[in-house]
CSV table of C-alpha atoms in Angstrom, one decimal:
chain,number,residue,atom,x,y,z
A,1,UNK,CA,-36.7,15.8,83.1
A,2,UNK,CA,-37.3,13.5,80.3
A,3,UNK,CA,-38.1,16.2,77.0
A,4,UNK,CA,-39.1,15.3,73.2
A,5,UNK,CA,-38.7,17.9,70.6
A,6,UNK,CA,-41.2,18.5,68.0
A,7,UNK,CA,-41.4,20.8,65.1
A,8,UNK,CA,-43.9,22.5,63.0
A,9,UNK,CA,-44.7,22.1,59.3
A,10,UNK,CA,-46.5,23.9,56.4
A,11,UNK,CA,-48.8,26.3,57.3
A,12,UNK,CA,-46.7,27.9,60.5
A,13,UNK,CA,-44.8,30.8,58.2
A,14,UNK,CA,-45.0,34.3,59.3
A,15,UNK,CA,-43.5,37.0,58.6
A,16,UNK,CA,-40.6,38.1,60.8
A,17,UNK,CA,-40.6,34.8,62.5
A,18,UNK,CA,-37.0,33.9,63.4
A,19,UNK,CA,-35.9,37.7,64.0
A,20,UNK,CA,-35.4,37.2,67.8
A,21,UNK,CA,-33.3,34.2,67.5
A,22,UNK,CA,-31.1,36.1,64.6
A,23,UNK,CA,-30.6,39.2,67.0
A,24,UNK,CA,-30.1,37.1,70.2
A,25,UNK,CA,-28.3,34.0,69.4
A,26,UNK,CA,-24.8,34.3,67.8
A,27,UNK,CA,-25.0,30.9,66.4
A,28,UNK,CA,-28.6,31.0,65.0
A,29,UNK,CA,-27.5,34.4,63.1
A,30,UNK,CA,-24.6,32.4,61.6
A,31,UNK,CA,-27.0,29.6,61.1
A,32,UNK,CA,-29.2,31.9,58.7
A,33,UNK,CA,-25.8,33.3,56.9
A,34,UNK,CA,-24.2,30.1,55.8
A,35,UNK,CA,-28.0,29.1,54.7
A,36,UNK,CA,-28.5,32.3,52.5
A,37,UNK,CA,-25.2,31.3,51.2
A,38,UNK,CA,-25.0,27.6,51.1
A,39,UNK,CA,-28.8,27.6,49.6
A,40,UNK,CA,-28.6,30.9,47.3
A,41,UNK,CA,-31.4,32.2,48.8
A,42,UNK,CA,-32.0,35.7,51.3
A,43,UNK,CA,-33.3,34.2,54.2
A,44,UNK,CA,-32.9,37.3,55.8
A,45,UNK,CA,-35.8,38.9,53.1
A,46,UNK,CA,-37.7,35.7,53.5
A,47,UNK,CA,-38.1,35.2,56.9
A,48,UNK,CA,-37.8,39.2,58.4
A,49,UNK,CA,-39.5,41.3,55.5
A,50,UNK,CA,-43.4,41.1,53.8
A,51,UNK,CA,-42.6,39.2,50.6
A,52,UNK,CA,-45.0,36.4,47.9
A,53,UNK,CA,-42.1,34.3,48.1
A,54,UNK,CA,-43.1,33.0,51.9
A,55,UNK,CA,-46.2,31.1,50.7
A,56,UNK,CA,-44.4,29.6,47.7
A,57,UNK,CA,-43.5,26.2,48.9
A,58,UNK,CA,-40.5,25.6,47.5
A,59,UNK,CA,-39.7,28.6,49.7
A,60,UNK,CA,-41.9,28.2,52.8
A,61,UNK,CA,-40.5,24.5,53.3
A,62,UNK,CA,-36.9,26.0,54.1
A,63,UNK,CA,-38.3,29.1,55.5
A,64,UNK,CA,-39.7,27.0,58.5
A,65,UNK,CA,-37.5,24.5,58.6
A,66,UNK,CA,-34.6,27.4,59.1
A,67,UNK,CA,-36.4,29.1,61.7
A,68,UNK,CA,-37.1,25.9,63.8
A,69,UNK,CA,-33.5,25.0,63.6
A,70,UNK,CA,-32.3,28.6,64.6
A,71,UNK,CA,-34.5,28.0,67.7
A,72,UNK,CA,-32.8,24.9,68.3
A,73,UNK,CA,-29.6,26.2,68.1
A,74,UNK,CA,-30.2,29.2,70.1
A,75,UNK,CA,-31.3,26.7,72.6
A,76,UNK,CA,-28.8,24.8,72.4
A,77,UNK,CA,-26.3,28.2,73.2
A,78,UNK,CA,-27.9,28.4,76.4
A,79,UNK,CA,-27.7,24.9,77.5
A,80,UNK,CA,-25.9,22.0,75.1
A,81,UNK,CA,-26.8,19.5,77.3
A,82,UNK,CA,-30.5,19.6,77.0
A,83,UNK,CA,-31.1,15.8,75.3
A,84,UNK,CA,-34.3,14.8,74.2
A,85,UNK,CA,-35.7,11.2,74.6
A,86,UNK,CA,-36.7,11.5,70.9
A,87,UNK,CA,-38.3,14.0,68.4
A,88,UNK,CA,-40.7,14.4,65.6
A,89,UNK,CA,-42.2,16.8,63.4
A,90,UNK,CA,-45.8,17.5,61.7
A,91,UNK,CA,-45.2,16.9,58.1
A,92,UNK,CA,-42.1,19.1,56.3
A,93,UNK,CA,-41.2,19.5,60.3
A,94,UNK,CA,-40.0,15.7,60.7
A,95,UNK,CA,-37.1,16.9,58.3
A,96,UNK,CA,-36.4,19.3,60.9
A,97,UNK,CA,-36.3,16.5,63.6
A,98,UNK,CA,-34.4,14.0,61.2
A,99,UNK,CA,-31.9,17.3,61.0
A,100,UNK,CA,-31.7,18.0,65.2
A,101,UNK,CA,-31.1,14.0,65.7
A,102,UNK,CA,-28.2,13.8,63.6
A,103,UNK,CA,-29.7,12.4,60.3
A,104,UNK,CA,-29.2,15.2,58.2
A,105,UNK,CA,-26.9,17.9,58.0
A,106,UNK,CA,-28.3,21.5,58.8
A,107,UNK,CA,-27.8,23.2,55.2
A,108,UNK,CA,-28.2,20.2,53.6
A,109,UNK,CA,-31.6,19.8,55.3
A,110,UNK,CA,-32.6,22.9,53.9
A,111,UNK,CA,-31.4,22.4,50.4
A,112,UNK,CA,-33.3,19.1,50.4
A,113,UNK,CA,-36.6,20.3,51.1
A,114,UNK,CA,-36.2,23.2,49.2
A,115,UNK,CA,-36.2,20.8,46.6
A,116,UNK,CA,-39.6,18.9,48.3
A,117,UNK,CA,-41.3,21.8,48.3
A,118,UNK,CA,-40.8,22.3,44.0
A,119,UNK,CA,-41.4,18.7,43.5
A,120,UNK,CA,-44.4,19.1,45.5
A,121,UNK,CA,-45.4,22.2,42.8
A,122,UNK,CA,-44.5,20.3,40.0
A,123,UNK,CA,-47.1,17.2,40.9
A,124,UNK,CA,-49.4,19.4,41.8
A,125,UNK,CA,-49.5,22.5,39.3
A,126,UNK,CA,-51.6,20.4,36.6
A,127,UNK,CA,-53.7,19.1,38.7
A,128,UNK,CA,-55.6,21.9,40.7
A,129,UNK,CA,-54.6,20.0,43.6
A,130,UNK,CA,-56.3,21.0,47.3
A,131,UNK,CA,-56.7,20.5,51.2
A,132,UNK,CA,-59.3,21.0,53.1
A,133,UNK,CA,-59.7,20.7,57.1
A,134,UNK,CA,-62.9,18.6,58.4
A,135,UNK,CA,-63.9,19.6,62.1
A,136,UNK,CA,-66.1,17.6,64.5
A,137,UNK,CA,-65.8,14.0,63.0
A,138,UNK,CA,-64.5,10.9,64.2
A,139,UNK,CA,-61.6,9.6,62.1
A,140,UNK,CA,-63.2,6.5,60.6
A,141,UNK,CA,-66.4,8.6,59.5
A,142,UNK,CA,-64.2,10.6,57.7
A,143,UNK,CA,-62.1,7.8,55.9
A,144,UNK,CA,-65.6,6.1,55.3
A,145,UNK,CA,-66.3,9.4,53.2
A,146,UNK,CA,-63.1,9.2,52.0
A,147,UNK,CA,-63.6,5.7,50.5
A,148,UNK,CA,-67.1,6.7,49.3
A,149,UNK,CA,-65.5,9.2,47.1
A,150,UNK,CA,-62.5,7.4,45.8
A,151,UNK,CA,-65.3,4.9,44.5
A,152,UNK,CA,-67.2,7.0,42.7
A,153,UNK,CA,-63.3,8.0,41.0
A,154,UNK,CA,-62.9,11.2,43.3
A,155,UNK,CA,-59.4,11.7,44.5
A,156,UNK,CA,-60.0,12.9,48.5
A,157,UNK,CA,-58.2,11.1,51.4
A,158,UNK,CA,-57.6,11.7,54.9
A,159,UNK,CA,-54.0,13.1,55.0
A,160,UNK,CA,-53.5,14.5,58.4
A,161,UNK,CA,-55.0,13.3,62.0
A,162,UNK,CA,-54.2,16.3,63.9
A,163,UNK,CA,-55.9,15.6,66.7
A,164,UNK,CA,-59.3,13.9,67.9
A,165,UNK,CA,-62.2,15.9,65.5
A,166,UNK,CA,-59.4,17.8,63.0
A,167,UNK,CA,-58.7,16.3,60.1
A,168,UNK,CA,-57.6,17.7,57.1
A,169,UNK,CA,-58.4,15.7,53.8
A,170,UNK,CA,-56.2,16.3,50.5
A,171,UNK,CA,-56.7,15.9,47.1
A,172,UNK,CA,-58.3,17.4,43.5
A,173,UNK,CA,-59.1,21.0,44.3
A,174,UNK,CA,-63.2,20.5,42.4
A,175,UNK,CA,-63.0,16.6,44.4
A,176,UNK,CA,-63.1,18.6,47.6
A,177,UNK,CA,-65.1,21.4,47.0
A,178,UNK,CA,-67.8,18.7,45.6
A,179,UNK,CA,-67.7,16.6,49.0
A,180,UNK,CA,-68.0,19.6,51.6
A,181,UNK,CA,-71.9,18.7,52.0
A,182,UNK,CA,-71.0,14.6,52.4
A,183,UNK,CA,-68.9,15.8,55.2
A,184,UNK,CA,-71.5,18.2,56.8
A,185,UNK,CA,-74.2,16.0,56.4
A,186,UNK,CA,-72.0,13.3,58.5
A,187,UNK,CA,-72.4,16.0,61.3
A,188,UNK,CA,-68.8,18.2,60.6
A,189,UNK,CA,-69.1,21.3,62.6
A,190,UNK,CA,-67.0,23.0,59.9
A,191,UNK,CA,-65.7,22.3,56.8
A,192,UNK,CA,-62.9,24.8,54.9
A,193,UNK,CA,-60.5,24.8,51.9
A,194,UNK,CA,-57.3,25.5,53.0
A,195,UNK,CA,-54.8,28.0,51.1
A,196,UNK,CA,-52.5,25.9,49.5
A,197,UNK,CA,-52.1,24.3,46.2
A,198,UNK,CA,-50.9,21.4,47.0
A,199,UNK,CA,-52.4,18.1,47.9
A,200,UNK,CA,-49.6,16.9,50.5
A,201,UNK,CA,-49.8,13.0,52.0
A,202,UNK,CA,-51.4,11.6,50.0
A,203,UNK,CA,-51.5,9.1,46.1
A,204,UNK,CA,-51.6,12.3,43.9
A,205,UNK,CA,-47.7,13.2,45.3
A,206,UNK,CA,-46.1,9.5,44.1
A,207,UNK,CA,-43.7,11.1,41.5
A,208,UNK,CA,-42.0,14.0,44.2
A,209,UNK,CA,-41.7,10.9,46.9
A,210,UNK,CA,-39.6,8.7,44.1
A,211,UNK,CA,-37.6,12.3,43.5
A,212,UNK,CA,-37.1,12.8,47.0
A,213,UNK,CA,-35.2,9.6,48.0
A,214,UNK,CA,-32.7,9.9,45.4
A,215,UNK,CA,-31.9,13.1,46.8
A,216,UNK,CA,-32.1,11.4,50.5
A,217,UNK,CA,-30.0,8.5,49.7
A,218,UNK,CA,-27.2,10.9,49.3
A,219,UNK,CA,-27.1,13.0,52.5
A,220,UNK,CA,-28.9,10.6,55.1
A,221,UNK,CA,-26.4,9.2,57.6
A,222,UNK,CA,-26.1,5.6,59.0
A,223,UNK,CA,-27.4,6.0,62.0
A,224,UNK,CA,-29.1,9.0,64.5
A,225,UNK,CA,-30.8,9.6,67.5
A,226,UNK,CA,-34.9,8.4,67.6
A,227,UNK,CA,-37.1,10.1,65.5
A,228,UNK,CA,-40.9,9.4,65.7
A,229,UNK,CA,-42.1,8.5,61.8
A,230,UNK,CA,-45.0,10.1,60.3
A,231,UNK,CA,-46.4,7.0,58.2
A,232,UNK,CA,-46.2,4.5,61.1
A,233,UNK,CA,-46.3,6.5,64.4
A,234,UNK,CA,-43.1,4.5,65.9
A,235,UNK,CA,-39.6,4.9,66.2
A,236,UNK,CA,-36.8,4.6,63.8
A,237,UNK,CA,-32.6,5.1,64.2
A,238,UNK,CA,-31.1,4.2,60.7
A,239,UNK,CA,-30.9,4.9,56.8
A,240,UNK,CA,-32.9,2.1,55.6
A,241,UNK,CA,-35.7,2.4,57.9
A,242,UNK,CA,-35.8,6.4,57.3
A,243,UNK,CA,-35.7,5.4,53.3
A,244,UNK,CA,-38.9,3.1,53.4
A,245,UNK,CA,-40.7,5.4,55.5
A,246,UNK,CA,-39.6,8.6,53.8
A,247,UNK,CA,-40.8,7.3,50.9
A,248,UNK,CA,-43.9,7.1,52.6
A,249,UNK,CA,-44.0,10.1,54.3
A,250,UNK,CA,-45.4,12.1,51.2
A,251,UNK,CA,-48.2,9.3,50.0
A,252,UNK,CA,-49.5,8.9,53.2
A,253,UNK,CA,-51.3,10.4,56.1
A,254,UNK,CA,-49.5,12.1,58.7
A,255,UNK,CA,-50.0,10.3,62.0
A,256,UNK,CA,-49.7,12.8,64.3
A,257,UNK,CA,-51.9,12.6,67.1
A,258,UNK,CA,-51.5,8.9,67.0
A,259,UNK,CA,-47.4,9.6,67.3
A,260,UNK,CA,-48.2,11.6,70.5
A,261,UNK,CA,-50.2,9.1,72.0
A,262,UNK,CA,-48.2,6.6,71.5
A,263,UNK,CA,-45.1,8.1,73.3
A,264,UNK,CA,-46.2,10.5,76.0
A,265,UNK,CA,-45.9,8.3,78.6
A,266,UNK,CA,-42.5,7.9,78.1
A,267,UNK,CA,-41.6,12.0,78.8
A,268,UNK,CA,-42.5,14.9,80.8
A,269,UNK,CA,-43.3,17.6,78.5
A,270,UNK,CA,-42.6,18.4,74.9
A,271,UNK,CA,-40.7,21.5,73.8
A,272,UNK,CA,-41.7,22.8,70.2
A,273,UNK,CA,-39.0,25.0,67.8
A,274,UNK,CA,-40.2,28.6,66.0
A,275,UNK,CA,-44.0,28.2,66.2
A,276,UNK,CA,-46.8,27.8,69.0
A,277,UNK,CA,-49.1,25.8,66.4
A,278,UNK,CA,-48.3,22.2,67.7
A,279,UNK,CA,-48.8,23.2,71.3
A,280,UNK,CA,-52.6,23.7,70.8
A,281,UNK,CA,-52.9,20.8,68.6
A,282,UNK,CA,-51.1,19.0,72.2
A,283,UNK,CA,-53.7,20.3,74.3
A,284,UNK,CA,-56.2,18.4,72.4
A,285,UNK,CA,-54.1,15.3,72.8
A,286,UNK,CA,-52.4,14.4,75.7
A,287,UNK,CA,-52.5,16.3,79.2
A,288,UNK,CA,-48.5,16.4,79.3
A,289,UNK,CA,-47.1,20.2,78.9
A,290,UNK,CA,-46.0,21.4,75.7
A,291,UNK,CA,-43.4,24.9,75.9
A,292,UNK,CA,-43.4,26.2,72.2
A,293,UNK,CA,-40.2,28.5,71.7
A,294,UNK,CA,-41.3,30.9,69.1
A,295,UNK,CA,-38.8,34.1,70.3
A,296,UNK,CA,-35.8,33.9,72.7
A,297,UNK,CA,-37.8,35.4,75.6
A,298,UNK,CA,-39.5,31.7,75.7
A,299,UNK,CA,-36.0,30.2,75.9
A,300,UNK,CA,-35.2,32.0,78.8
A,301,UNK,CA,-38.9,31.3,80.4
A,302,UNK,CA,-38.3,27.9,79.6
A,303,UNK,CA,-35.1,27.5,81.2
A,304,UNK,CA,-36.3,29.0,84.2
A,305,UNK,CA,-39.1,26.3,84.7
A,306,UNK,CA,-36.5,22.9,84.2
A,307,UNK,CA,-34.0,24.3,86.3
């Protein structure tokens, strides 16, 4: 059975999300203790236990990233020779796919976008910066708006296709608010600000992109096993192509649906790590199966069904 693996981003923390992989796996318990210690921070607190920290993102980014990799090594327990064709991620989760393809070390991973997530903050916190989801439009009548806006000296842009009618649009916080009606008017069956105080994927993020490729130029490694790019949809295996498109990853949209479609032809089903949120987004996409592993019961299920 060909198999890609794909991981979640921003916006899939829970509470207690990870617990059945710590109390199951040896290795993804390890995992989490060398984390809390390599990265200074109680993972066990932030992942098991009701905390503000979880929605911080210099928190939530590792947080997520943690628990999709302690589903991939508890996986991996129960069957190391499981291969994927390639994998991807949404967003902060392409870090977790650069990490599972032998790009990036595990704690280093998480050290590193740790560090995303503040210099993520630190663009942002002057700026009142926003996202807001836009149902029920094609994508070029939303970048049309989009455009409209930026001329009139608005900062909105399209920052993530999700699927066909889902698209979430980032930028100022009062820039969005002010455009709900332009998008409604267009025929949007719903328009809603999203929780977060960031403005991810878009111009407003320039300086945390520069600050992240320093930090990326020191861990990446040579070469690793295919990873699907958020800024161009396609492939890429090495260190300078994952620099240029890094680089890119937080300035531009995330290409998500168009990754899928681009690729499932070339697999059987996908598998998702620590969250069920990318399987519905599949459904919407491409009629290939998607098994999301979000406790250690699914492992087993899932095991059961590629035997």
């Amino acid at each position: 059975m060909n198999i890609a693996y794909i991981f979640p981003g921003q916006g899939s923390q829970v509470t207690g999300m990870g617990k059945s992989f710590y109390e199951n796996s040896k290795n993804a318990k390890e995992l989490l203790e060398s984390a809390s210690d390599f990265c200074k921070i109680d993972f066990k607190h932030l992942l098991f236990e009701e905390n503000e920290q979880l929605n911080k993102s210099e928190y939530t980014q590792p947080a997520i990233v943690l628990n999709s990799l302690m589903a991939y090594t508890a996986l991996m327990e129960q069957k190391s020779d499981l291969k994927a064709i390639f994998s991807l991620g949404h967003s902060l989760g392409e870090f977790s796919a650069l990490a599972v393809n032998g790009a990036l070390e595990f704690l280093q991973t998480l050290v590193l976008v740790n560090k995303r997530g503040l210099f993520m903050q630190e663009d942002c916190s002057k700026l009142e910066a926003g996202m807001m989801v836009v149902l029920g439009l094609e994508d070029q009548i939303v970048e049309n708006i989009c455009k409209k806006a930026q001329g009139e000296s608005k900062k909105i842009f399209a920052a993530n296709y999700n699927c066909d009618g889902q698209i979430v649009v980032a930028g100022l916080k009062s820039d969005l608010i002010s455009y709900e009606n332009e998008f409604k008017k267009a025929g949007a069956k719903r328009v809603m600000l999203l929780n977060m105080s960031v403005a991810s994927h878009c111009p407003l993020l320039e300086n945390a992109s520069l600050k992240l490729c320093i930090e990326l130029e020191k861990i990446l490694k040579p070469n690793f096993k295919a990873v699907i790019s958020n800024a161009n949809a396609k492939i890429y295996t090495d260190k300078e192509q994952a620099l240029k498109l890094l680089k890119s990853q937080l300035i531009s949209p995330v290409l998500y649906k168009q990754s899928i479609k681009n690729y499932e032809n070339e697999i059987d089903c996908f598998v998702e790590f620590g969250s069920n949120i990318l399987k519905g987004l599949n459904k919407k996409i491409s009629p290939k199966e998607t098994y999301s592993l979000t406790n250690f019961s699914d492992i087993d299920e899932f095991l059961k069904v590629i035997k």
